[in-house]
Coordinates of C-alpha atoms (C1' of nucleotides) in Angstrom, one line a residue:
Chain A
M1 CA 0.1 -0.1 0.0
S2 CA 3.2 2.4 0.8
E3 CA 4.2 2.0 -2.8
E4 CA 1.2 3.1 -4.6
K5 CA 1.9 3.9 -8.2
S6 CA 1.2 7.5 -9.4
L7 CA -2.1 8.1 -11.3
N8 CA -2.5 8.9 -14.6
F9 CA -4.6 12.1 -15.3
I10 CA -8.0 10.2 -16.1
E11 CA -7.7 8.4 -12.9
E12 CA -6.9 11.7 -11.0
I13 CA -10.0 13.0 -12.5
V14 CA -11.9 10.1 -11.3
A15 CA -10.3 10.4 -7.7
Q16 CA -11.3 14.0 -7.5
D17 CA -15.0 13.5 -8.9
L18 CA -15.3 10.6 -6.1
A19 CA -13.7 12.7 -3.6
A20 CA -16.2 15.6 -4.0
G21 CA -19.0 13.4 -4.1
K22 CA -19.8 14.0 -7.7
Y23 CA -21.0 10.4 -8.1
D24 CA -21.5 7.4 -5.7
A25 CA -19.7 4.9 -8.3
I26 CA -18.1 5.3 -11.6
L27 CA -19.7 3.7 -14.8
T28 CA -17.3 3.6 -17.8
R29 CA -18.2 2.3 -21.3
F30 CA -15.8 0.3 -24.0
P31 CA -17.8 1.4 -27.3
P32 CA -16.3 -0.3 -30.4
E33 CA -18.0 -0.3 -33.7
P34 CA -18.5 -3.8 -34.9
N35 CA -16.8 -3.3 -38.2
G36 CA -13.8 -5.2 -37.7
Y37 CA -11.6 -7.1 -35.1
L38 CA -10.1 -5.5 -32.1
H39 CA -6.3 -4.8 -32.0
I40 CA -3.7 -3.8 -29.6
G41 CA -4.7 -0.2 -29.4
H42 CA -8.0 -1.4 -28.3
A43 CA -6.7 -3.4 -25.7
K44 CA -5.2 -0.2 -24.3
S45 CA -8.8 1.3 -24.0
I46 CA -10.2 -1.9 -22.7
C47 CA -7.7 -1.9 -19.7
L48 CA -8.1 1.7 -19.2
N49 CA -12.0 1.6 -19.1
F50 CA -12.3 -1.5 -17.2
G51 CA -9.1 -0.9 -14.9
L52 CA -10.5 2.5 -13.8
A53 CA -13.9 0.9 -13.2
K54 CA -12.1 -1.7 -11.1
H55 CA -9.7 0.4 -9.4
F56 CA -12.4 2.9 -8.3
G57 CA -15.1 0.8 -7.6
G58 CA -17.8 0.5 -10.4
G59 CA -18.4 -0.9 -13.8
T60 CA -18.0 -0.9 -17.4
N61 CA -20.6 -1.3 -20.1
L62 CA -19.8 -3.2 -23.4
R63 CA -21.4 -0.9 -26.0
F64 CA -21.5 -1.6 -29.7
D65 CA -21.8 1.7 -31.4
D66 CA -23.6 0.2 -34.5
T67 CA -25.2 3.2 -36.3
N68 CA -23.8 2.4 -39.7
P69 CA -25.3 -0.9 -41.3
T70 CA -23.3 -0.9 -44.1
T71 CA -20.3 -1.8 -42.5
E72 CA -21.3 -3.8 -39.3
E73 CA -21.9 -7.4 -39.1
T74 CA -22.4 -10.1 -36.5
E75 CA -19.2 -11.8 -36.8
Y76 CA -17.4 -8.6 -35.3
V77 CA -19.8 -8.4 -32.5
E78 CA -19.0 -11.9 -31.5
S79 CA -15.1 -11.7 -32.2
I80 CA -15.2 -8.4 -30.0
K81 CA -17.1 -10.1 -27.1
A82 CA -14.6 -13.2 -27.3
D83 CA -11.5 -10.7 -27.3
V84 CA -12.8 -8.7 -24.2
K85 CA -13.4 -11.9 -22.1
W86 CA -10.1 -13.3 -23.3
L87 CA -8.3 -10.3 -22.0
G88 CA -10.1 -10.9 -18.5
F89 CA -12.6 -8.4 -18.3
D90 CA -16.3 -8.8 -17.6
W91 CA -19.0 -6.2 -18.6
V92 CA -21.9 -4.9 -16.4
K93 CA -24.2 -4.7 -19.6
E94 CA -24.2 -5.6 -23.2
C95 CA -25.5 -2.7 -24.9
Y96 CA -26.2 -1.7 -28.4
A97 CA -26.7 1.8 -29.9
S98 CA -29.1 0.4 -32.0
D99 CA -31.2 -0.5 -29.0
Y100 CA -31.7 3.2 -28.6
F101 CA -32.7 4.0 -31.8
D102 CA -36.4 4.7 -30.6
T103 CA -35.3 7.0 -27.9
L104 CA -32.8 8.6 -30.4
Y105 CA -35.5 9.2 -32.8
G106 CA -37.4 11.0 -29.8
F107 CA -34.6 13.2 -28.9
A108 CA -34.6 14.4 -32.6
I109 CA -38.1 15.1 -32.6
Q110 CA -37.4 17.3 -29.3
L111 CA -34.9 19.0 -31.0
I112 CA -36.9 19.8 -33.9
E113 CA -39.9 21.2 -31.6
K114 CA -37.3 23.4 -30.0
G115 CA -36.1 24.9 -33.3
L116 CA -32.8 23.4 -33.1
A117 CA -33.0 21.0 -36.0
Y118 CA -34.0 21.2 -39.4
V119 CA -34.4 19.0 -42.4
D120 CA -32.1 19.9 -45.3
D121 CA -32.5 18.7 -48.9
S122 CA -29.0 19.8 -50.0
S123 CA -26.7 17.3 -51.7
P124 CA -23.5 16.4 -49.7
E125 CA -21.5 18.5 -52.0
E126 CA -23.5 21.4 -51.6
I127 CA -23.4 21.0 -47.5
A128 CA -19.8 20.8 -47.7
L129 CA -19.5 24.0 -49.6
Q130 CA -21.7 25.9 -47.6
K131 CA -20.2 24.8 -44.4
G132 CA -17.3 27.1 -45.5
T133 CA -13.4 26.3 -44.6
P134 CA -11.6 26.5 -41.2
T135 CA -10.8 30.0 -41.9
V136 CA -14.2 31.2 -43.6
A137 CA -17.6 31.1 -42.3
G138 CA -20.1 28.8 -43.6
T139 CA -23.4 30.3 -45.1
G140 CA -26.6 28.8 -44.5
N141 CA -29.5 27.9 -47.0
A142 CA -33.3 28.2 -47.5
Y143 CA -33.8 24.8 -45.8
R144 CA -32.4 26.1 -42.6
N145 CA -35.6 28.6 -42.3
R146 CA -38.4 25.7 -42.4
S147 CA -40.9 25.9 -39.8
I148 CA -41.2 23.5 -37.0
E149 CA -44.1 21.9 -38.3
E150 CA -42.6 21.3 -41.8
N151 CA -39.5 19.7 -40.1
K152 CA -41.7 17.4 -38.3
T153 CA -43.6 16.2 -41.1
L154 CA -40.5 15.8 -43.3
F155 CA -38.5 14.2 -40.7
E156 CA -41.4 11.6 -40.3
A157 CA -41.4 11.3 -43.8
M158 CA -37.9 10.3 -44.0
K159 CA -38.2 7.8 -41.1
A160 CA -41.6 6.4 -43.0
G161 CA -39.1 5.9 -46.0
A162 CA -40.8 8.3 -48.5
F163 CA -37.1 9.8 -49.9
E164 CA -34.4 8.0 -51.2
D165 CA -30.7 7.7 -49.8
G166 CA -29.0 11.2 -49.7
A167 CA -32.3 12.8 -50.6
K168 CA -32.5 14.7 -47.0
V169 CA -30.7 14.8 -43.6
L170 CA -31.6 16.2 -40.4
R171 CA -29.1 18.8 -39.2
A172 CA -28.8 20.7 -36.2
K173 CA -29.4 24.2 -36.2
I174 CA -26.1 25.6 -34.1
D175 CA -23.7 28.2 -35.6
L176 CA -22.4 28.2 -39.4
G177 CA -19.6 30.7 -38.6
N178 CA -18.6 28.5 -35.5
P179 CA -14.7 28.2 -35.6
N180 CA -15.2 24.6 -34.5
M181 CA -16.4 23.0 -37.8
H182 CA -18.2 20.4 -36.1
L183 CA -20.6 23.0 -34.8
R184 CA -21.5 24.3 -38.0
D185 CA -25.1 22.6 -38.2
P186 CA -23.6 18.9 -38.1
L187 CA -25.7 16.4 -39.7
L188 CA -27.8 14.1 -36.9
Y189 CA -29.6 11.7 -39.1
R190 CA -29.2 10.2 -42.7
I191 CA -31.1 7.8 -44.9
K192 CA -29.9 4.5 -45.5
K193 CA -31.9 2.1 -46.8
A194 CA -29.8 -0.8 -45.6
H195 CA -30.2 -3.9 -43.6
H196 CA -28.9 -3.5 -40.3
H197 CA -27.6 -6.6 -38.3
R198 CA -29.5 -6.1 -35.4
T199 CA -32.8 -4.0 -36.2
G200 CA -33.0 -5.5 -39.8
D201 CA -35.3 -3.5 -42.1
K202 CA -37.0 -1.5 -39.2
W203 CA -35.1 1.7 -39.8
C204 CA -34.1 3.4 -43.3
I205 CA -32.8 6.6 -41.2
Y206 CA -29.7 6.1 -39.0
P207 CA -28.2 8.6 -36.4
M208 CA -24.6 9.7 -37.0
Y209 CA -21.9 9.2 -34.6
D210 CA -22.5 12.8 -32.9
F211 CA -26.1 12.1 -32.4
A212 CA -25.9 8.7 -31.0
H213 CA -22.7 8.4 -28.8
G214 CA -23.1 11.2 -26.2
Q215 CA -27.0 10.1 -26.0
S216 CA -26.1 6.6 -25.8
D217 CA -23.7 7.5 -22.9
S218 CA -25.9 9.4 -21.1
I219 CA -28.9 6.9 -21.5
E220 CA -26.7 4.3 -19.7
N221 CA -25.7 6.9 -17.1
I222 CA -22.2 6.6 -18.2
T223 CA -20.0 8.9 -15.7
H224 CA -16.8 9.1 -17.5
S225 CA -16.8 8.7 -21.2
I226 CA -13.2 8.0 -22.7
C227 CA -12.1 8.3 -26.1
T228 CA -9.0 9.1 -28.0
L229 CA -7.5 12.5 -28.9
E230 CA -9.3 12.9 -32.5
F231 CA -12.3 13.3 -30.7
I232 CA -11.7 16.6 -28.9
P233 CA -13.5 19.0 -31.2
H234 CA -16.5 16.7 -31.2
R235 CA -16.8 17.3 -27.5
A236 CA -18.3 20.7 -27.7
L237 CA -21.1 19.2 -29.7
Y238 CA -21.1 15.9 -27.2
D239 CA -22.1 18.8 -24.5
W240 CA -24.3 20.6 -26.8
G241 CA -26.7 17.5 -27.3
I242 CA -27.0 16.6 -23.3
E243 CA -27.5 20.3 -22.6
Q244 CA -30.1 20.7 -25.2
L245 CA -31.9 17.5 -24.2
G246 CA -31.5 17.9 -20.6
I247 CA -30.2 14.6 -20.1
F248 CA -27.6 12.8 -17.9
P249 CA -24.8 14.8 -18.0
S250 CA -21.9 12.2 -19.0
K251 CA -18.5 13.7 -19.6
Q252 CA -15.9 13.0 -22.4
Y253 CA -12.4 12.8 -21.7
E254 CA -9.6 11.9 -24.2
F255 CA -6.3 10.3 -24.1
A256 CA -3.8 9.7 -27.0
R257 CA -4.3 6.4 -29.0
L258 CA -1.5 3.6 -29.1
N259 CA 0.8 3.5 -32.0
M260 CA 3.5 0.9 -32.2
T261 CA 6.7 0.6 -34.3
Y262 CA 6.6 -1.9 -37.4
T263 CA 2.8 -2.2 -37.3
I264 CA -0.4 -0.4 -38.0
M265 CA -3.5 0.2 -36.1
S266 CA -5.9 1.5 -38.3
K267 CA -8.9 -0.8 -38.7
R268 CA -9.4 0.4 -42.5
K269 CA -5.7 -0.6 -43.2
L270 CA -6.0 -4.1 -41.6
L271 CA -9.2 -5.0 -43.1
Q272 CA -7.2 -4.1 -46.2
L273 CA -4.4 -6.6 -45.4
V274 CA -7.2 -9.3 -45.0
Q275 CA -9.0 -8.6 -48.1
E276 CA -5.9 -8.5 -50.4
N277 CA -4.3 -11.6 -48.7
H278 CA -1.2 -9.9 -47.6
V279 CA -1.9 -12.1 -44.3
E280 CA -4.3 -15.1 -44.0
S281 CA -7.1 -13.7 -41.9
W282 CA -8.0 -11.2 -38.9
D283 CA -6.2 -13.6 -36.5
D284 CA -3.2 -14.2 -38.6
P285 CA -0.5 -14.4 -36.2
R286 CA 1.3 -11.6 -37.5
M287 CA -1.6 -9.1 -37.1
P288 CA -1.6 -6.7 -34.4
T289 CA -5.4 -8.0 -33.3
I290 CA -6.3 -9.4 -30.1
S291 CA -7.3 -12.9 -31.9
G292 CA -3.9 -12.8 -33.9
M293 CA -1.8 -12.3 -31.0
R294 CA -3.9 -15.1 -29.1
R295 CA -3.3 -17.3 -31.9
R296 CA 0.3 -16.4 -31.9
G297 CA 0.7 -17.2 -28.2
Y298 CA 0.5 -13.9 -26.3
T299 CA -0.9 -14.3 -22.9
P300 CA -3.7 -12.0 -21.5
E301 CA -1.6 -11.1 -18.7
S302 CA 1.2 -10.1 -20.7
I303 CA -1.2 -7.8 -22.6
R304 CA -2.3 -6.4 -19.8
D305 CA 1.0 -5.8 -18.4
F306 CA 2.1 -4.0 -21.5
C307 CA -1.0 -1.6 -21.4
E308 CA -0.3 -1.0 -17.7
R309 CA 3.4 -0.2 -18.6
I310 CA 2.8 2.3 -21.6
G311 CA 0.6 4.5 -19.3
I312 CA -2.0 7.1 -20.4
A313 CA -1.5 10.7 -21.4
K314 CA -2.3 13.2 -24.2
R315 CA 0.9 13.2 -26.2
E316 CA 1.2 11.4 -29.4
N317 CA 3.2 8.5 -29.1
I318 CA 4.8 5.5 -30.6
I319 CA 5.8 2.5 -28.5
D320 CA 8.7 0.2 -29.3
F321 CA 7.6 -3.2 -30.3
S322 CA 10.5 -4.4 -28.1
L323 CA 8.4 -3.4 -25.0
L324 CA 5.6 -5.8 -25.8
E325 CA 8.1 -8.5 -26.5
F326 CA 9.6 -8.0 -23.3
C327 CA 5.9 -8.3 -21.4
V328 CA 5.3 -11.8 -23.2
R329 CA 8.8 -12.9 -22.6
E330 CA 8.7 -12.1 -19.0
H331 CA 5.5 -13.7 -18.3
L332 CA 6.3 -16.9 -20.6
N333 CA 9.7 -17.3 -19.0
K334 CA 7.6 -18.1 -15.7
I335 CA 4.9 -20.3 -17.3
A336 CA 6.4 -21.8 -20.2
Q337 CA 7.2 -25.6 -20.3
R338 CA 10.6 -26.1 -21.6
R339 CA 11.0 -28.7 -24.5
M340 CA 14.0 -29.1 -27.2
V341 CA 13.5 -29.0 -30.9
V342 CA 15.8 -28.9 -33.6
T343 CA 14.9 -26.7 -36.6
D344 CA 17.7 -27.4 -39.0
P345 CA 19.2 -30.8 -38.0
I346 CA 22.8 -32.4 -38.9
Q347 CA 23.3 -35.7 -37.6
L348 CA 25.3 -36.1 -34.5
I349 CA 26.7 -39.9 -33.8
I350 CA 28.0 -40.7 -30.4
S351 CA 30.5 -43.4 -31.5
N352 CA 31.3 -44.9 -28.0
Y353 CA 27.7 -45.2 -26.9
E354 CA 26.9 -48.7 -26.5
L355 CA 23.9 -48.6 -24.4
G356 CA 21.3 -48.6 -27.3
E357 CA 19.2 -45.8 -25.5
E358 CA 18.4 -44.7 -22.2
I359 CA 15.4 -42.5 -20.5
L360 CA 16.9 -38.9 -19.1
H361 CA 14.9 -36.5 -17.4
S362 CA 14.9 -32.7 -18.0
E363 CA 13.3 -30.0 -15.9
N364 CA 10.3 -28.5 -17.1
N365 CA 10.9 -25.1 -16.0
P366 CA 13.9 -24.0 -14.3
E367 CA 11.9 -20.8 -13.0
D368 CA 9.4 -23.3 -11.0
P369 CA 10.9 -25.6 -8.6
D370 CA 7.4 -27.5 -8.5
G371 CA 7.3 -27.8 -12.1
G372 CA 8.8 -31.4 -12.0
V373 CA 10.5 -33.1 -14.9
R374 CA 9.6 -35.2 -18.2
A375 CA 11.4 -38.1 -19.7
V376 CA 13.7 -37.5 -22.3
P377 CA 14.9 -40.5 -24.7
F378 CA 18.7 -40.5 -25.3
S379 CA 20.5 -42.5 -28.1
K380 CA 23.5 -43.1 -30.3
E381 CA 22.0 -41.0 -33.3
L382 CA 20.9 -37.4 -32.4
W383 CA 19.8 -34.5 -34.2
I384 CA 21.5 -31.2 -33.3
E385 CA 21.3 -27.5 -34.7
R386 CA 23.2 -26.9 -37.9
D387 CA 24.3 -23.6 -36.4
D388 CA 25.7 -25.5 -33.4
F389 CA 28.7 -26.8 -35.2
M390 CA 31.3 -24.8 -36.8
E391 CA 34.0 -26.1 -39.0
L392 CA 36.5 -23.3 -38.2
P393 CA 35.3 -22.2 -34.9
T394 CA 36.0 -18.3 -34.2
K395 CA 37.4 -17.6 -30.6
K396 CA 34.3 -16.9 -28.7
Y397 CA 32.3 -19.7 -30.3
F398 CA 31.2 -22.0 -27.2
R399 CA 29.6 -24.8 -29.3
L400 CA 30.9 -27.8 -31.4
G401 CA 33.6 -27.8 -33.8
P402 CA 36.6 -30.2 -34.2
D403 CA 38.3 -31.4 -30.8
L404 CA 35.8 -29.1 -28.9
M405 CA 33.3 -30.1 -26.1
V406 CA 30.0 -29.4 -25.2
R407 CA 27.1 -30.5 -22.8
L408 CA 24.1 -31.9 -24.3
K409 CA 21.2 -30.6 -22.2
S410 CA 20.6 -32.7 -19.4
A411 CA 22.5 -35.5 -20.8
Y412 CA 26.2 -35.8 -21.3
I413 CA 29.5 -33.9 -22.0
I414 CA 30.6 -34.8 -25.7
K415 CA 33.8 -34.2 -27.7
C416 CA 33.7 -33.9 -31.5
D417 CA 36.1 -36.3 -33.3
S418 CA 35.4 -35.7 -36.9
F419 CA 32.6 -34.9 -39.3
D420 CA 31.3 -35.7 -42.8
K421 CA 30.1 -33.4 -45.6
D422 CA 27.4 -33.8 -48.3
E423 CA 28.1 -33.6 -52.1
H424 CA 27.5 -30.1 -51.9
G425 CA 29.9 -29.2 -49.2
N426 CA 27.5 -28.9 -46.2
I427 CA 28.1 -30.5 -42.8
K428 CA 26.1 -33.8 -42.6
T429 CA 27.3 -35.7 -39.6
V430 CA 29.5 -35.2 -36.8
Y431 CA 31.0 -37.7 -34.7
A432 CA 31.6 -37.5 -31.0
S433 CA 32.5 -39.4 -28.0
Y434 CA 30.7 -39.0 -24.8
F435 CA 31.8 -39.0 -21.2
P436 CA 29.9 -41.7 -19.1
E437 CA 30.5 -40.0 -15.8
S438 CA 29.5 -36.7 -17.1
K439 CA 25.8 -37.5 -16.9
S440 CA 23.4 -34.8 -16.1
G441 CA 22.7 -34.6 -12.2
S442 CA 25.6 -37.0 -11.3
D443 CA 28.5 -35.5 -13.1
T444 CA 32.0 -36.6 -11.7
S445 CA 33.9 -35.9 -14.7
G446 CA 35.3 -32.6 -13.4
I447 CA 35.1 -31.2 -17.2
H448 CA 33.7 -27.8 -17.4
V449 CA 32.3 -26.6 -20.6
K450 CA 31.5 -23.2 -21.9
G451 CA 28.3 -24.3 -24.2
T452 CA 25.2 -26.4 -23.8
L453 CA 23.2 -27.6 -26.8
H454 CA 19.9 -28.9 -27.2
W455 CA 19.3 -31.9 -29.1
V456 CA 16.9 -34.9 -30.1
S457 CA 17.2 -38.4 -30.2
A458 CA 16.8 -39.3 -34.0
K459 CA 15.0 -42.6 -33.4
H460 CA 12.3 -41.0 -31.1
A461 CA 11.8 -37.6 -32.5
V462 CA 8.5 -36.2 -33.9
P463 CA 8.3 -34.1 -36.8
V464 CA 7.1 -30.6 -36.4
T465 CA 6.3 -27.6 -38.3
L466 CA 7.2 -24.1 -37.0
N467 CA 5.9 -20.8 -38.1
E468 CA 8.6 -18.0 -37.3
Y469 CA 7.1 -14.7 -37.5
D470 CA 9.2 -11.4 -38.2
R471 CA 7.8 -7.8 -37.9
L472 CA 5.0 -7.2 -40.8
F473 CA 6.4 -4.1 -41.9
K474 CA 9.9 -3.0 -42.9
V475 CA 10.0 0.4 -41.2
E476 CA 9.5 1.5 -37.6
D477 CA 6.7 4.4 -38.5
V478 CA 4.7 2.6 -40.8
A479 CA 1.7 5.2 -40.7
G480 CA 4.1 8.2 -41.0
A481 CA 6.1 6.8 -44.0
E482 CA 5.8 8.3 -47.4
G483 CA 3.5 6.9 -49.6
D484 CA 1.3 3.6 -49.6
F485 CA 1.8 1.4 -46.6
K486 CA 1.6 -1.5 -48.4
D487 CA 5.1 -0.7 -50.1
Y488 CA 6.4 -1.3 -46.5
I489 CA 5.3 -4.9 -45.9
N490 CA 7.8 -7.3 -44.9
P491 CA 8.1 -10.1 -47.4
N492 CA 9.6 -12.4 -45.0
S493 CA 7.1 -11.9 -42.1
L494 CA 6.7 -15.5 -42.2
T495 CA 9.2 -18.5 -42.3
K496 CA 7.4 -21.7 -42.3
V497 CA 10.0 -24.5 -41.0
T498 CA 9.3 -28.0 -42.1
T499 CA 12.6 -29.6 -41.4
A500 CA 12.2 -29.5 -37.6
W501 CA 12.3 -32.4 -35.0
G502 CA 10.9 -32.4 -31.5
E503 CA 11.2 -34.5 -28.6
P504 CA 8.4 -37.0 -27.9
A505 CA 6.8 -35.2 -25.0
L506 CA 5.2 -32.9 -27.3
L507 CA 2.7 -35.6 -28.3
E508 CA 1.2 -35.8 -24.8
D509 CA 1.2 -32.1 -24.2
S510 CA -2.0 -30.0 -23.9
K511 CA -2.9 -27.8 -26.9
E512 CA -3.1 -24.8 -24.6
A513 CA 0.4 -25.2 -23.1
R514 CA 2.8 -22.9 -23.7
F515 CA 6.4 -23.8 -24.7
Q516 CA 10.0 -22.5 -24.5
F517 CA 12.0 -24.6 -27.3
L518 CA 15.1 -24.5 -25.5
R519 CA 17.3 -21.7 -27.1
K520 CA 15.1 -20.8 -29.8
G521 CA 12.0 -19.1 -28.5
Y522 CA 8.5 -19.5 -27.0
F523 CA 5.9 -21.3 -29.0
Y524 CA 2.3 -22.2 -28.8
Q525 CA 0.4 -24.7 -31.2
D526 CA -1.4 -23.2 -34.1
T527 CA -5.2 -23.6 -34.4
T528 CA -4.2 -25.7 -37.5
S529 CA -2.2 -28.2 -35.5
T530 CA -3.0 -31.8 -35.0
Q531 CA -1.7 -34.8 -33.2
T532 CA -0.6 -36.2 -36.4
A533 CA 0.8 -32.8 -37.8
L534 CA 2.0 -30.5 -35.2
V535 CA 2.2 -27.1 -36.1
F536 CA 3.7 -24.5 -33.4
N537 CA 3.7 -20.7 -33.7
R538 CA 6.7 -18.7 -32.4
T539 CA 5.4 -16.1 -30.0
V540 CA 8.7 -14.3 -29.7
T541 CA 12.5 -15.7 -29.9
L542 CA 14.6 -15.6 -26.8
K543 CA 16.8 -12.7 -26.2
D544 CA 20.0 -13.4 -28.2
T545 CA 23.1 -11.8 -27.2
W546 CA 25.1 -14.0 -29.1
A547 CA 23.4 -13.1 -32.4
K548 CA 24.2 -9.3 -31.6
E549 CA 27.9 -10.4 -30.8
Q550 CA 27.9 -11.7 -34.1
K551 CA 26.9 -8.6 -35.7
K552 CA 29.6 -6.6 -34.4
Chain B
rU1 C1' -3.2 31.2 -42.7
rG2 C1' -9.2 30.1 -38.2
rC3 C1' -9.7 26.8 -34.1
rC4 C1' -8.4 23.0 -30.8
rU5 C1' -4.3 19.9 -28.9
rG6 C1' 0.7 18.6 -27.3
rA7 C1' 6.1 19.1 -26.2
rU8 C1' 10.7 15.6 -19.8
rA9 C1' 16.8 10.5 -22.2
rG10 C1' 16.4 6.3 -28.3
rU11 C1' 10.8 5.1 -26.8
rA12 C1' 7.3 5.5 -23.0
rU13 C1' 5.9 7.4 -18.3
rA14 C1' 6.6 10.2 -13.2
rA15 C1' 8.0 14.5 -10.3
rU16 C1' 0.9 18.7 -9.1
rG17 C1' 6.7 25.6 -6.9
rG18 C1' 11.7 22.6 -3.3
rU19 C1' 17.1 16.8 -4.7
rA20 C1' 14.7 15.4 -12.4
rG21 C1' 13.0 9.6 -11.1
rU22 C1' 11.4 4.8 -13.0
rA23 C1' 10.6 1.0 -16.9
rC24 C1' 11.8 -1.0 -21.7
rG25 C1' 16.3 -0.2 -24.9
rA26 C1' 21.6 0.2 -25.3
rC27 C1' 26.4 -0.9 -23.1
rU28 C1' 29.7 -3.4 -18.7
rG29 C1' 30.2 -7.2 -15.3
rU30 C1' 28.9 -11.6 -12.8
rU31 C1' 25.9 -16.0 -12.2
rU32 C1' 24.1 -20.3 -14.9
rU33 C1' 23.9 -27.5 -17.4
rU34 C1' 19.2 -22.5 -22.4
rG35 C1' 24.7 -17.0 -25.1
rG36 C1' 17.8 -17.7 -21.8
rU37 C1' 16.7 -16.3 -16.5
rG38 C1' 18.5 -13.7 -12.2
rC39 C1' 22.0 -10.2 -10.1
rA40 C1' 24.9 -5.8 -9.8
rG41 C1' 26.3 -1.4 -12.6
rU42 C1' 27.1 2.4 -16.6
rU43 C1' 24.7 5.7 -20.1
rU44 C1' 21.8 9.6 -22.2
rG45 C1' 16.7 14.1 -20.8
rU46 C1' 12.9 19.1 -18.9
rC47 C1' 11.8 22.5 -27.3
rU48 C1' 13.3 27.8 -27.1
rU49 C1' 13.6 33.1 -25.3
rG50 C1' 12.2 36.5 -21.7
rG51 C1' 9.3 37.0 -16.9
rU52 C1' 7.4 36.2 -11.8
rU53 C1' 10.1 33.6 -7.2
rC54 C1' 14.7 32.7 -2.2
rG55 C1' 13.8 28.3 -5.8
rA56 C1' 10.5 26.8 -12.2
rA57 C1' 9.9 20.5 -15.9
rU58 C1' 5.6 22.9 -13.0
rC59 C1' 3.4 29.6 -12.9
rC60 C1' 2.9 34.1 -16.9
rA61 C1' 4.2 36.2 -21.7
rG62 C1' 6.5 35.6 -26.8
rG63 C1' 8.3 31.9 -30.1
rU64 C1' 9.5 27.0 -32.5
rC65 C1' 8.0 22.4 -33.5
rG66 C1' 4.4 18.0 -33.6
rG67 C1' -0.9 16.2 -34.0
rG68 C1' -6.1 17.1 -35.1
rC69 C1' -10.4 19.4 -37.6
rA70 C1' -14.0 21.2 -43.5
rA71 C1' -16.8 12.2 -44.3
rC72 C1' -24.7 11.5 -45.4
rC73 C1' -17.6 7.0 -41.1
rA74 C1' -16.9 5.8 -36.0

RNA sequence: UGCCUGAUAGUAUAAUGGUAGUACGACUGUUUUUGGUGCAGUUUGUCUUGGUUCGAAUCCAGGUCGGGCAACCA
């Protein structure tokens, strides 16, 4: 308790409101539009909104902002609910802006009756023109002076379907000269004869964001409505609507959205990646979507930790991808089961091994004393990693080479005697002898080696496919880069490794288990993986100071 | 060039008129049957110019730079 974390600016506002007795309890909301899958940027908002309620006592509504029937689908609704749950949050109420369509229509009538809204027959182009520019005031048109009765009749006719799409709109009558463009008689309703995923064909007029969002917040008695910076200019309208309607005064607060290096956060662009097959699907493990990250092997804990670490502020930001990687490594290091998998194998023959085979044991997780051990079969003929042998080793190379000694993890120390190459000059087989008294756990050999290698017994190994992922884009700031974002897609973001061999324990492991393949990285079974064809996705590599050393 | 925002190490974030701190990154060293982990340490910062004050990252004024705003999208 004494080490309390400092509050971010929104937490301070809430703390002050509560201290001042403004509310007994707070109610926040997470309001996605169901027109795409949730991504890591949404996770930031989810953690903020649900975290606030958890911290200060209160609740959070999950509200679907479904006011645009042409872009929204039930598939998205379902994925959003699954993602929020997976992240570990429960909402107080599941709400839909579309549930308020009747109330919202009533609000519009009220505005018309107060002389604060009118039906405009102008085309989108005309309206845009009449709005002026940021430096030049807008001009009105004749429709602005329609009588209350006429507006009411017309609006009712709009609802009844008397007009075609685009023929008329309902506009608020505020101020065409306002320096805030959003106050220059904003559109409240438009005609859209489209099928809505929830209300079907009941409606042919739909409220705009600015006439749905604040009103929905108010209907639900949301105390703190938190959104991203680009909505700051909308706040005046948000407050205007609530004031004119005399409804519950929800308040809007804004924070900076998340940006990350080497990826994009725009739903529109993510949809493009899916539709144009740059990735396989919304849950492609390379995507920054929650479902993609889940499939890749990220844990909800690590994502929550990440959101905690990046903080909340109003300044534009771009977070290093390496921070996310740090968070997931930190969690996985504690919980992942260690297994041995050789990805690019060469043969290792233990010339003096006459036992045939034996069962050795290796700890499941050195971080967890209660993690237990697993059986690992050992034999005369093994697979080791091609990278772990060097014909002409450099000074700092701790692995195998002519006359060099290493330990085979959880097994014996060996010494390389000779090696063979194939017709292309590539190493094919390494011959070594082992020291029986160096057996792991009962080593009396007195030999000290610098390197320890992972290995699998050729006879017992199971074939596995590995999906090794790299960053989706080649540049740090994709959104800020010149030209089309698709020009920066990393063509090597996925490497499918089909030559790998894993230890047989993998066959008995749960599909949900998180693994660390020793010295390789953290892996998680793909959704396409089966008992007879194991497929693992690489969540993240291990930190590799050797690779860094080599680059010098 | 109208309005709205923001500016603290490479990246984030704290300090709420009183010692500029933390995390990630980078770099050392150490431990290690994972070149992983752990541990110890080093490194780099208040956009600028004035002002108020005993004292300014913080308050005031001017400037500079970044972001947003003129969708029948949210």
